[in-house]
mmCIF file of C-alpha atoms and ligand atoms in Angstrom:
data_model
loop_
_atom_site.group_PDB
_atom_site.id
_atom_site.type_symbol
_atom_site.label_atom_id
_atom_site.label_comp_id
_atom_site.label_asym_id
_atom_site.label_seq_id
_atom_site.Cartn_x
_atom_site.Cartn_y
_atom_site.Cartn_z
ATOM 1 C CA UNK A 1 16.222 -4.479 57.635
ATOM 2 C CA UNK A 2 16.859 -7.756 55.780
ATOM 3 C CA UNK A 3 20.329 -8.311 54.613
ATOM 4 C CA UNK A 4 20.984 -10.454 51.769
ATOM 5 C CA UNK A 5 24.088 -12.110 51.655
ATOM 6 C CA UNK A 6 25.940 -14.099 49.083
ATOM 7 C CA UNK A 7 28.518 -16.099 50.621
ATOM 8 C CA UNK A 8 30.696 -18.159 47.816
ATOM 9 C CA UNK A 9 34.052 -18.271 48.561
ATOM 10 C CA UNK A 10 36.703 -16.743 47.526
ATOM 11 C CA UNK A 11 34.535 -13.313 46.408
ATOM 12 C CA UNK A 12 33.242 -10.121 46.512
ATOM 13 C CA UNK A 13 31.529 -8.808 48.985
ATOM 14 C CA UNK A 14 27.860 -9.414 48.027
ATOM 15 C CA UNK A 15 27.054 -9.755 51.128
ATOM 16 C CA UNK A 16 25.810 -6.013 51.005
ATOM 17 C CA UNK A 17 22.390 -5.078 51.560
ATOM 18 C CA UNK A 18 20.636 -5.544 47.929
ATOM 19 C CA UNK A 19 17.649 -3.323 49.337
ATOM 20 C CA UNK A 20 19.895 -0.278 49.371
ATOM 21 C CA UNK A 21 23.328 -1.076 48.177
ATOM 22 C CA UNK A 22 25.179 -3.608 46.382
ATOM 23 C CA UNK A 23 28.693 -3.596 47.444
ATOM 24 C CA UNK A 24 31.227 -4.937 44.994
ATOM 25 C CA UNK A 25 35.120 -5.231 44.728
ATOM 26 C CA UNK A 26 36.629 -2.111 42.648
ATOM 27 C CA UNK A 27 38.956 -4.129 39.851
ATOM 28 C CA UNK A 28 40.549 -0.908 38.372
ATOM 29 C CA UNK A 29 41.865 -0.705 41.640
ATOM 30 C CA UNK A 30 43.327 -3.952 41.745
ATOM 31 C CA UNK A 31 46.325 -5.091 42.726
ATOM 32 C CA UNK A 32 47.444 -2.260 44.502
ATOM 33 C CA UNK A 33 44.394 -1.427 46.640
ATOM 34 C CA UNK A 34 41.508 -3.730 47.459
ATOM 35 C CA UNK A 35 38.550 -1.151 47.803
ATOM 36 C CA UNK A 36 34.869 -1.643 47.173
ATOM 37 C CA UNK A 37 32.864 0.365 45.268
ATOM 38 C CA UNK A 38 29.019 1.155 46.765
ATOM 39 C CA UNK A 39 26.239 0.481 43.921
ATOM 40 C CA UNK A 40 23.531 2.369 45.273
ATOM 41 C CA UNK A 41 20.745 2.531 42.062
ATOM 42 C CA UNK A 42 20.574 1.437 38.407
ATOM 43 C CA UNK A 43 22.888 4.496 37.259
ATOM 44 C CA UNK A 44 25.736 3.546 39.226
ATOM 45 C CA UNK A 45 25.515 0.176 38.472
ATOM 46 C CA UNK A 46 25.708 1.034 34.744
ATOM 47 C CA UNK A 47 28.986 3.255 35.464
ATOM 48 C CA UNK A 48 30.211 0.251 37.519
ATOM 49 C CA UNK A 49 30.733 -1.957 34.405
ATOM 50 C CA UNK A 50 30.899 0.351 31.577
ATOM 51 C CA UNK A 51 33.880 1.740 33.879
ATOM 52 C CA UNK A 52 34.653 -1.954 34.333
ATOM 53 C CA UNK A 53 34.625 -1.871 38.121
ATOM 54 C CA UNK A 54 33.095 -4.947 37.758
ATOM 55 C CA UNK A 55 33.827 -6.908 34.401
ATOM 56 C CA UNK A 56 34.068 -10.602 33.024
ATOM 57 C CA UNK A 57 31.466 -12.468 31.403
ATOM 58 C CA UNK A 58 29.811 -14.210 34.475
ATOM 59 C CA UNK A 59 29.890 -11.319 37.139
ATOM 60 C CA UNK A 60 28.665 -8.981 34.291
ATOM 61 C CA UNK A 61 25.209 -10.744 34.061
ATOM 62 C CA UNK A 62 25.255 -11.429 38.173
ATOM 63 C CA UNK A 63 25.961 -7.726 38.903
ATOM 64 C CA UNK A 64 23.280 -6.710 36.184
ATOM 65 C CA UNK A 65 20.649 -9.143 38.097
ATOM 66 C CA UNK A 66 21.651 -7.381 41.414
ATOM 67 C CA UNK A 67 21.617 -3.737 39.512
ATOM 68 C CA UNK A 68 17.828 -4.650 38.656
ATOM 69 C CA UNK A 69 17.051 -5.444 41.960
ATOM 70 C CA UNK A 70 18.188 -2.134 43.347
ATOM 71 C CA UNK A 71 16.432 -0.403 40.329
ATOM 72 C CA UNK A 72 12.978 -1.636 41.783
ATOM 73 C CA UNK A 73 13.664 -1.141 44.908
ATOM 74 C CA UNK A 74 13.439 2.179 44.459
ATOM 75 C CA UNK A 75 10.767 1.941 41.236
ATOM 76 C CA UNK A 76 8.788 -1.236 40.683
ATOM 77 C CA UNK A 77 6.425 0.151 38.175
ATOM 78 C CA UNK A 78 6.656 -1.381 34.405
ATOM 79 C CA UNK A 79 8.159 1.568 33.262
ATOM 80 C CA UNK A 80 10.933 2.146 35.429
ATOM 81 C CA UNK A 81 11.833 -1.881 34.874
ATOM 82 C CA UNK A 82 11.511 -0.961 31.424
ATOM 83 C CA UNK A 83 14.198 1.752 31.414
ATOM 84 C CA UNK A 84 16.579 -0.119 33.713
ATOM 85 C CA UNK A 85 16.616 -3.091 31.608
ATOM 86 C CA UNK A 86 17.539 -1.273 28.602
ATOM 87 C CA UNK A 87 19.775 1.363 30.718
ATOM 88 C CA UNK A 88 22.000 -1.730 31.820
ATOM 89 C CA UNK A 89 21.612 -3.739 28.166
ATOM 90 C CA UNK A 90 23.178 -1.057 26.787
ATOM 91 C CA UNK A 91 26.386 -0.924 29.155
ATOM 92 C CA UNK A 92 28.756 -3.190 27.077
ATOM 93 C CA UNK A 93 27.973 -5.439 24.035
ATOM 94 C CA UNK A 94 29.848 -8.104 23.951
ATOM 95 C CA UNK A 95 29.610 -10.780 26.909
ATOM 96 C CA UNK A 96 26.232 -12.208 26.429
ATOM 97 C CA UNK A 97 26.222 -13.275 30.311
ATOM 98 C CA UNK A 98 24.967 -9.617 30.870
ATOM 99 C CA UNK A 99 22.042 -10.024 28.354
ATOM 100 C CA UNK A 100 20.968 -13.840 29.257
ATOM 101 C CA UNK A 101 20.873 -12.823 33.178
ATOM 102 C CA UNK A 102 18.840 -9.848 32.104
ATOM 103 C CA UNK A 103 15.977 -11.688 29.811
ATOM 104 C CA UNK A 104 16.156 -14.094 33.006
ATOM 105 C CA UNK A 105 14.814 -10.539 35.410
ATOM 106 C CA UNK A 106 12.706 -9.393 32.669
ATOM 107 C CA UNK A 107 10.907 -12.886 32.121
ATOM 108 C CA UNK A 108 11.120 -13.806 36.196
ATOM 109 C CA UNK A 109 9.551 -10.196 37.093
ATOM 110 C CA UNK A 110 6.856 -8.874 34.672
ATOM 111 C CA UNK A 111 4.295 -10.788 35.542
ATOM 112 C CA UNK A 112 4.658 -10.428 39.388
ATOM 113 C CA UNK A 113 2.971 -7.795 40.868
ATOM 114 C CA UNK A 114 4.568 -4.116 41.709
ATOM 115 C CA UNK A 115 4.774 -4.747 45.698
ATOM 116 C CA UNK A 116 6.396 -8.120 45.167
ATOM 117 C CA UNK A 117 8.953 -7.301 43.114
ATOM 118 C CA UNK A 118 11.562 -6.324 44.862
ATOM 119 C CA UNK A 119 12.252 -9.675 46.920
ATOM 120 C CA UNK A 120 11.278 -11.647 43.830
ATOM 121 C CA UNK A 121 13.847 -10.107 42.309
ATOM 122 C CA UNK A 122 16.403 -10.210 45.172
ATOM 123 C CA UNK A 123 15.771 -14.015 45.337
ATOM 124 C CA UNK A 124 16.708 -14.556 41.297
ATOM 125 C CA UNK A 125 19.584 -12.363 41.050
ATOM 126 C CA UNK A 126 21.084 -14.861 44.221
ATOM 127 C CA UNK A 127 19.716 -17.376 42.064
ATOM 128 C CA UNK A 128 21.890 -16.482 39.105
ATOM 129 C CA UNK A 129 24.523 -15.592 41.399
ATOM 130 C CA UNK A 130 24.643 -18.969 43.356
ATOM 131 C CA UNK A 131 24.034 -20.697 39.958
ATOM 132 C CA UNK A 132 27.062 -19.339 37.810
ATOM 133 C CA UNK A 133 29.133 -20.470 40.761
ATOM 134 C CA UNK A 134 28.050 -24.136 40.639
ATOM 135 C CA UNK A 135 28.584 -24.066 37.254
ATOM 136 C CA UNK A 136 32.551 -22.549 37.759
ATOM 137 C CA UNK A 137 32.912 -25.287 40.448
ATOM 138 C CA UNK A 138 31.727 -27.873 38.221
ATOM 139 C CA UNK A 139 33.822 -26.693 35.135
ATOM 140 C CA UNK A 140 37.088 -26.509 37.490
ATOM 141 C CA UNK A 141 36.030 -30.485 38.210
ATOM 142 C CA UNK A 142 35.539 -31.177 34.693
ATOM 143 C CA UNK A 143 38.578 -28.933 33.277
ATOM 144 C CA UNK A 144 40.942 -30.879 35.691
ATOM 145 C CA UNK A 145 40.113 -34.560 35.093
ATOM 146 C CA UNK A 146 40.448 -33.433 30.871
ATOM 147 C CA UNK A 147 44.189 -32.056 31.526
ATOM 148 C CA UNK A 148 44.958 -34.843 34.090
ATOM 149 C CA UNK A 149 43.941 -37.404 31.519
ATOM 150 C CA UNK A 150 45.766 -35.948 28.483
ATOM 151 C CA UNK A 151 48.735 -34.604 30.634
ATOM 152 C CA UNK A 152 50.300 -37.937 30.970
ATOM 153 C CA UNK A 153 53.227 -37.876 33.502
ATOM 154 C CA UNK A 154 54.431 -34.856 33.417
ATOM 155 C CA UNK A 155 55.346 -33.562 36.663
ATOM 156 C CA UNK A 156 54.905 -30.209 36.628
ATOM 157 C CA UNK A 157 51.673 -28.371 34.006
ATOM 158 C CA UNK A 158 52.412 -24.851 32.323
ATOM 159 C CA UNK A 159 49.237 -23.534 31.578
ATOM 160 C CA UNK A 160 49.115 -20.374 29.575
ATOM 161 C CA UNK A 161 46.275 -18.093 30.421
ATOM 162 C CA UNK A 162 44.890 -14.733 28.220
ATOM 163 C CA UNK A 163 42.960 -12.322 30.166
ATOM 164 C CA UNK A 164 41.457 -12.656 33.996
ATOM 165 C CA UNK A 165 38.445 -15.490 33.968
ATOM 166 C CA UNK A 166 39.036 -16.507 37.245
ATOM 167 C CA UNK A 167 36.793 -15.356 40.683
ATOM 168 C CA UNK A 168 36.974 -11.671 39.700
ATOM 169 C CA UNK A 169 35.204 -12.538 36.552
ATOM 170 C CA UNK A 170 32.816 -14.877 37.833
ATOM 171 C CA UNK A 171 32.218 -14.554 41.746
ATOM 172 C CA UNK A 172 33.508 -17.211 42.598
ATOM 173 C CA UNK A 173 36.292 -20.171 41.372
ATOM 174 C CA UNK A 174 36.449 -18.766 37.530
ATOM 175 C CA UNK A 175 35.995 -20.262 34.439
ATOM 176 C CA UNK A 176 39.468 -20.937 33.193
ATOM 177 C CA UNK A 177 41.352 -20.102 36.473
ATOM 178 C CA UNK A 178 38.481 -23.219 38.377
ATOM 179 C CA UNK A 179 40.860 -26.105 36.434
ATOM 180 C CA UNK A 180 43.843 -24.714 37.893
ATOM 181 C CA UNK A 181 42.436 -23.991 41.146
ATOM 182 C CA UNK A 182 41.065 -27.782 41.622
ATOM 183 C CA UNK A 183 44.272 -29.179 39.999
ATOM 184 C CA UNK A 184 46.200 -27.102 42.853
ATOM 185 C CA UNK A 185 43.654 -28.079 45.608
ATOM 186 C CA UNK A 186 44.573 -31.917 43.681
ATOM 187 C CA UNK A 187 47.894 -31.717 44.754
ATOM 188 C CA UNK A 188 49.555 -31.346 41.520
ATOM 189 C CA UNK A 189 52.443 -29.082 40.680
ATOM 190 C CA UNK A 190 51.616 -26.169 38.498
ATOM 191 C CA UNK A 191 53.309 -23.110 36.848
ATOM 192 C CA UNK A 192 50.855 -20.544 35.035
ATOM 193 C CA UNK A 193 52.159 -18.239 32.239
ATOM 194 C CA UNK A 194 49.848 -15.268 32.166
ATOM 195 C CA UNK A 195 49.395 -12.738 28.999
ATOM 196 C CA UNK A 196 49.620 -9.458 30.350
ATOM 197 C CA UNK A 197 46.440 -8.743 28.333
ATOM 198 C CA UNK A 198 46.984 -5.356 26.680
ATOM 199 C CA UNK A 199 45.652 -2.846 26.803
ATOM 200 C CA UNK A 200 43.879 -2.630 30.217
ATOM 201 C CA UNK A 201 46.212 -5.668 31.281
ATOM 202 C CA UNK A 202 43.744 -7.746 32.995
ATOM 203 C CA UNK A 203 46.447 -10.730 33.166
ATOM 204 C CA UNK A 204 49.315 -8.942 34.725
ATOM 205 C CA UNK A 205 46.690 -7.042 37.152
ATOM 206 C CA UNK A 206 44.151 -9.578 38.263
ATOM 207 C CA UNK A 207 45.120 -12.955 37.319
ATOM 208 C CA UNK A 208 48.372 -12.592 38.636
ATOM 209 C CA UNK A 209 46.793 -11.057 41.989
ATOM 210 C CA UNK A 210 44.467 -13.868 42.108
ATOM 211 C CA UNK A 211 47.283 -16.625 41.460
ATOM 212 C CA UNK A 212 49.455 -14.712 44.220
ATOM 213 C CA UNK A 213 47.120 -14.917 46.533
ATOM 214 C CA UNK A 214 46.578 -18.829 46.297
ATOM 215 C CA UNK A 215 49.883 -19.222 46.006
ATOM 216 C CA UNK A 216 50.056 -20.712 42.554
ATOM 217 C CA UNK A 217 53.380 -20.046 40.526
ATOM 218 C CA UNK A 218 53.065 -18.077 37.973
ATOM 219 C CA UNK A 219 54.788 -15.698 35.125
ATOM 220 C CA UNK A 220 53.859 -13.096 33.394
ATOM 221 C CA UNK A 221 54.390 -12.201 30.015
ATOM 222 C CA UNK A 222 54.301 -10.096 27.313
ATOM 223 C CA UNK A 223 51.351 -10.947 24.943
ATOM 224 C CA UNK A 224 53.142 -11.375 22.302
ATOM 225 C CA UNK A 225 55.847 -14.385 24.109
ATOM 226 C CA UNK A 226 53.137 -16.833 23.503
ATOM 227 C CA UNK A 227 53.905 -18.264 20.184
ATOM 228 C CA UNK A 228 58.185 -18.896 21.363
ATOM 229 C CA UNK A 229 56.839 -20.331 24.976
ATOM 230 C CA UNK A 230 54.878 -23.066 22.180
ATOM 231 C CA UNK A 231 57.383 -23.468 20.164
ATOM 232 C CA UNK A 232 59.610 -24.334 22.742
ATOM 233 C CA UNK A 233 57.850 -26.730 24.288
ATOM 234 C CA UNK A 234 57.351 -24.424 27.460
ATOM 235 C CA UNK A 235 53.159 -24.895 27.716
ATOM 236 C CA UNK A 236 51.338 -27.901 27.812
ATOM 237 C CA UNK A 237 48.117 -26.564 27.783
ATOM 238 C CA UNK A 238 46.304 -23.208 27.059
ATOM 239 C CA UNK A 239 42.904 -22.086 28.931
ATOM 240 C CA UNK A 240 40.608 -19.408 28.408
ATOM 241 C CA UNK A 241 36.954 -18.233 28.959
ATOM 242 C CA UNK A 242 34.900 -16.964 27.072
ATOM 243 C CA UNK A 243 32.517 -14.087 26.918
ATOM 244 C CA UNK A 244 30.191 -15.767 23.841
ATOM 245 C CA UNK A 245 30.203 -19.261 22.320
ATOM 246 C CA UNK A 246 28.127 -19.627 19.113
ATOM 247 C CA UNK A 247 25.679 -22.543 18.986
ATOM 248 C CA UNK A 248 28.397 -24.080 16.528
ATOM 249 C CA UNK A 249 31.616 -23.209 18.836
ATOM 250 C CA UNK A 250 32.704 -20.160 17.685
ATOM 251 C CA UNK A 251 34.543 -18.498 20.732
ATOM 252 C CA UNK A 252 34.622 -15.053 21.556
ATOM 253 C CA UNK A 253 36.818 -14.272 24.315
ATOM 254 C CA UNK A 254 39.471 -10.712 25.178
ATOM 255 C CA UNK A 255 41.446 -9.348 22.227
ATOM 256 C CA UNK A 256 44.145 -11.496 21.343
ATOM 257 C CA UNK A 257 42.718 -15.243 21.913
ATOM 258 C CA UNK A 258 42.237 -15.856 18.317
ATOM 259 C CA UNK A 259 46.310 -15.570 17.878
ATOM 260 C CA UNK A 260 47.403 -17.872 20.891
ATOM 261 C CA UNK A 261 44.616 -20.444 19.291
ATOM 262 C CA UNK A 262 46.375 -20.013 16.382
ATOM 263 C CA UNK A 263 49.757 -20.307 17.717
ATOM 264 C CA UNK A 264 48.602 -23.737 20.037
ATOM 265 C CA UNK A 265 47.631 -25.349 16.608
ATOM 266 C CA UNK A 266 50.803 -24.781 14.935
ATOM 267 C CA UNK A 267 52.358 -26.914 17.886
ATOM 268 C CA UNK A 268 50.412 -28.834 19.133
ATOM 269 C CA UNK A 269 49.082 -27.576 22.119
ATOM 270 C CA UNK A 270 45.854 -28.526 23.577
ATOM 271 C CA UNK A 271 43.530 -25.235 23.448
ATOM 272 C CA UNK A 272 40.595 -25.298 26.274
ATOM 273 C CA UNK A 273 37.952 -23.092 26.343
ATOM 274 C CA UNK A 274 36.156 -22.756 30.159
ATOM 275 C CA UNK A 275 32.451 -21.678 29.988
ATOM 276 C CA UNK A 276 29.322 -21.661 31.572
ATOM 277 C CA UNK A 277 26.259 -22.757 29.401
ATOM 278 C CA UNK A 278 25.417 -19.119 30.051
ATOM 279 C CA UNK A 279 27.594 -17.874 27.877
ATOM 280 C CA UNK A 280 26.560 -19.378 24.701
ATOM 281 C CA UNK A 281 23.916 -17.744 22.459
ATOM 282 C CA UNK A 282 22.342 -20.175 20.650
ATOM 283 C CA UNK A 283 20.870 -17.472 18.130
ATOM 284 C CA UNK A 284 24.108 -17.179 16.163
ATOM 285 C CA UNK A 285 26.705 -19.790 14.342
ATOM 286 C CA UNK A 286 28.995 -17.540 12.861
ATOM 287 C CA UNK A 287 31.019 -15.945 15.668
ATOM 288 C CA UNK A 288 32.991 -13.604 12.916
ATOM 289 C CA UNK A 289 29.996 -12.155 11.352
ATOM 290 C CA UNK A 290 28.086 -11.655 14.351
ATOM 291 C CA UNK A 291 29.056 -11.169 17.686
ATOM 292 C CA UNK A 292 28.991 -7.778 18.232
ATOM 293 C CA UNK A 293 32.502 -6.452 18.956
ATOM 294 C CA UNK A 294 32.835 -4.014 21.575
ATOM 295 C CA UNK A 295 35.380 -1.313 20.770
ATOM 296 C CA UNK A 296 36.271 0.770 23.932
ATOM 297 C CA UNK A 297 38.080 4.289 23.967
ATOM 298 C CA UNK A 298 41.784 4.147 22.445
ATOM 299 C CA UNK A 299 43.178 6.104 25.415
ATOM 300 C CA UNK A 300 43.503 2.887 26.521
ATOM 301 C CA UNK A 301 45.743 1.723 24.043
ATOM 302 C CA UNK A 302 48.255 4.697 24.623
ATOM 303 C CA UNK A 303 48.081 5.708 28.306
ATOM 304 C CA UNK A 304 49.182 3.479 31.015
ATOM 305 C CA UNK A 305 48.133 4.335 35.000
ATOM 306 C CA UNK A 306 49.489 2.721 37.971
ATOM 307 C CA UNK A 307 51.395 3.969 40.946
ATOM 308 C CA UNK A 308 54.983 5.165 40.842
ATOM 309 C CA UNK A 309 57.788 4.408 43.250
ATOM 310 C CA UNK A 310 56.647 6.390 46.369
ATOM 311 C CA UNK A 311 53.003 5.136 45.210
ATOM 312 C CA UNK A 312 51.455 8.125 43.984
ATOM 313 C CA UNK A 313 48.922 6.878 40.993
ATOM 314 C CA UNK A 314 50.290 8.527 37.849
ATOM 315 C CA UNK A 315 49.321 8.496 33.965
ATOM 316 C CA UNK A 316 52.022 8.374 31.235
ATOM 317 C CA UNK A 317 51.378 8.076 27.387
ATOM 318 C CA UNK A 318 53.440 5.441 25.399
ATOM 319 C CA UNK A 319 53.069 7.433 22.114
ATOM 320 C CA UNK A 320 52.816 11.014 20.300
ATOM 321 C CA UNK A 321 49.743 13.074 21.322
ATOM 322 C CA UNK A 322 49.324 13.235 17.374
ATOM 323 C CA UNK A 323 48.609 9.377 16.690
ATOM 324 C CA UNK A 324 45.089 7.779 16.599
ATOM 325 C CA UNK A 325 44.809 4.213 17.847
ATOM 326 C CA UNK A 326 42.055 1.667 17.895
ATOM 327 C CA UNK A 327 40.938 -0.446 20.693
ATOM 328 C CA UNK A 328 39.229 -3.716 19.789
ATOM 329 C CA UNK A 329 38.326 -5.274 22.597
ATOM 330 C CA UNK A 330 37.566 -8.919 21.798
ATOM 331 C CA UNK A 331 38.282 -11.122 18.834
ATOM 332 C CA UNK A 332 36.815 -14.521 17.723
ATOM 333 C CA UNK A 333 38.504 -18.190 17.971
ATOM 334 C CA UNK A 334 36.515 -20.107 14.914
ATOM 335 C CA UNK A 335 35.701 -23.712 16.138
ATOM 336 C CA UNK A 336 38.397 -25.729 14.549
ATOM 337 C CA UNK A 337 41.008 -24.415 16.655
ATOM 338 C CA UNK A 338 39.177 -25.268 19.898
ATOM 339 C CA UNK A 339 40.421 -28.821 21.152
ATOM 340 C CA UNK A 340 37.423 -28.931 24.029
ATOM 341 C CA UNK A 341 35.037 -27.112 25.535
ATOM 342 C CA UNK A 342 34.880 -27.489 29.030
ATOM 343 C CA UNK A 343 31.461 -26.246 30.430
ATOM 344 C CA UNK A 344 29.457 -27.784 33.740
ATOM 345 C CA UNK A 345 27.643 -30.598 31.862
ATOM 346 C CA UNK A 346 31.225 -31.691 31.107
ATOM 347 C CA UNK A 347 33.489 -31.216 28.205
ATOM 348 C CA UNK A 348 32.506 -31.462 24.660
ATOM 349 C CA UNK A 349 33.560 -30.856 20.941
ATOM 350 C CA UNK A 350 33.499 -27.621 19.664
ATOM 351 C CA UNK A 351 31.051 -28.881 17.142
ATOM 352 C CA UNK A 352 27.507 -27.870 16.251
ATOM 353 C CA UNK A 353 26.213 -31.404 17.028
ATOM 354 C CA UNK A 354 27.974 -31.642 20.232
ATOM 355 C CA UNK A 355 26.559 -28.384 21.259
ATOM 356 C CA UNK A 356 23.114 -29.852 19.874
ATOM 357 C CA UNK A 357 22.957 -32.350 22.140
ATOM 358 C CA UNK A 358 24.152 -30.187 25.154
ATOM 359 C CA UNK A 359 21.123 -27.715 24.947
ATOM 360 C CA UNK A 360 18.737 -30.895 24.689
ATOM 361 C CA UNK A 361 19.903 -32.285 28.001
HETATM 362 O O1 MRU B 401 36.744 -6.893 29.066
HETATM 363 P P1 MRU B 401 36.658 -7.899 30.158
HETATM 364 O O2 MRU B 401 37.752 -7.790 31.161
HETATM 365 O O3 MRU B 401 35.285 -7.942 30.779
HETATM 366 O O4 MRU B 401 36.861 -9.272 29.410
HETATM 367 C C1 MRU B 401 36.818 -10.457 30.120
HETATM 368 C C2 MRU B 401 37.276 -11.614 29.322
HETATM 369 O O5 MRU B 401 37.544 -11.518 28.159
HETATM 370 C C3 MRU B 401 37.318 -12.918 30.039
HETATM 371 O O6 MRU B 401 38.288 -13.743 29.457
HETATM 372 C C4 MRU B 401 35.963 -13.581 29.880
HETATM 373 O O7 MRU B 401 34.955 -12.823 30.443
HETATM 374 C C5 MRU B 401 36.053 -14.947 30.359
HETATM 375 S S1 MRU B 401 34.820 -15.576 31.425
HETATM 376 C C6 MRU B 401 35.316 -15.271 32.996
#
């Protein structure tokens, strides 16, 4: 049996065996047990990220590619593409990444024959794969020479982080984590302050796991410690990703962005979006009015789940059983608070012409 592996370092284990299983790392698991989960056909691999097993812009739209491979694998016909297309569309609205790599299968496969299509579509979901980790590499090159330039000679960077867009979000380096990670590999002295990320704390689970194990120094805080850490001259720079850029620089990224934007404005602090070219939809301008916001279930908001002392995995609720809450999942940075864009064509204004002349090239 052919085995297709996916080698990018550091990353999940895609080295798995497309033609039956797809075998990725389990991130609600994370940091207190690395286990994998096994996606076996297109069902699981929808459960995989609306269950956000798998989750951050980039991976999203690789682990969709690799979901339609398995899909026809076990149906090739139109029909079945058909439904798996839409079955994995449907997952989680938000991070166009999921929807570009899937118009990418859809256009790459339906005109290739049934009997083909399995190992045509193997060889573009490695494709995608492979190519959303050049990009990360290229955007940690590009993201460090910006902040080395404008950093002047400070000896040590704080960077501020919001959410996880490092290698668990992409497959490999990350989007805003791939400056830090070539500034490190540079030799220069870094400290990281990362947002916890409420609700489902991606920063104080997996970006702090992922800094830990490069051993990058880092803090983490509550979200809401941003705008004193500014105002107190304690960050020199603030990174994020991004799950969609408008075509005039609108950035959507995890709930909460918009405020530390805000916040880096009001003193002064450079605010970098990392993204892959991917990740813009060039259909839209107007990031408030319409990128689709996903809203996710507000248990998340009031029950917290880790493992307790003797590390038994427990539930506890942080309010009364008789409130509501609301769970917003993303917000939207408007353009003028963006200082750069750092993508892997290099980094440009967050300006409509700017971005013009980037999808010409
Ligand atoms: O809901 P998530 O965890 O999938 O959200 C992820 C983010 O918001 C990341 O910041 C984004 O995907 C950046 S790109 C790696």
């Amino acid at each position: 049996m052919n085995t297709y592996a996916w080698d990018a370092t550091p990353t999940h284990e895609f080295a798995a065996e497309p033609s039956v299983v797809l075998k990725v790392l389990d991130q609600t698991r994370l940091p207190f047990e690395v286990e994998y989960v096994e996606i076996a056909d297109v069902a699981a691999c929808c459960r995989a990220i609306t269950a956000m097993q798998v989750r951050g812009a980039p991976l999203l739209g690789v682990v969709a590619a690799y979901g339609i491979a398995i899909a026809v694998h076990h149906d090739a016909s139109d029909s079945a593409l058909t439904r798996s297309l839409e079955l994995l569309a449907a997952t989680r609205p938000t991070a166009i990444n999921l929807h570009w790599a899937l118009s990418k299968m859809a256009r790459g496969l339906w005109s290739v024959p049934e009997p083909e299509r399995f190992s045509a579509a193997v060889k573009l979901a490695n494709a995608i794969a492979q190519s959303e980790a050049d990009c990360c590499r290229a955007i940690g090159e590009h993201g460090a020479a910006w902040i080395r330039e404008h950093s002047g000679e400070r000896r040590e960077l704080n960077i501020l982080t919001h959410c996880n867009a490092g290698w668990l979000a992409t497959g490999a380096w990350g989007t805003a984590l791939a400056p830090i990670y070539a500034l490190q590999q540079q030799g220069h002295k870094l400290h990281v302050w990362v947002d916890e990320t409420r609700p489902r704390n991606q920063g104080a689970r997996l970006t702090a796991w992922e800094l830990a194990q490069a051993g990058i120094p880092h803090t983490i805080i509550a979200d809401n410690a941003a705008g004193h850490l500014m105002q107190h001259g304690m960050v020199d720079v603030v990174i994020v990703g991004s799950d969609r850029t408008t075509a005039s620089g609108d950035v959507c990224n995890k709930i909460g962005t918009y405020q530390k934007a805000l916040a880096a404005r009001d003193n002064d602090v450079p605010f970098l979006v990392a993204l892959p070219v991917s990740t813009i939809d060039w259909t839209i301008t107007d990031g408030v009015r319409d990128i689709p916001i996903e809203q996710r279930d507000a248990s998340e908001v009031v029950l917290l789940s880790g493992p307790d002392d003797d590390g038994i995995a427990r539930t506890i609720r942080v309010a009364s059983v008789g409130s509501s809450a609301a769970n917003f999942a993303f917000d939207v940075t408007p353009s003028r608070l963006v200082t750069t864009l750092i993508t892997e064509r290099g980094c440009i204004p967050a300006k409509t012409e700017a971005m013009a002349a980037l999808r010409s090239e």
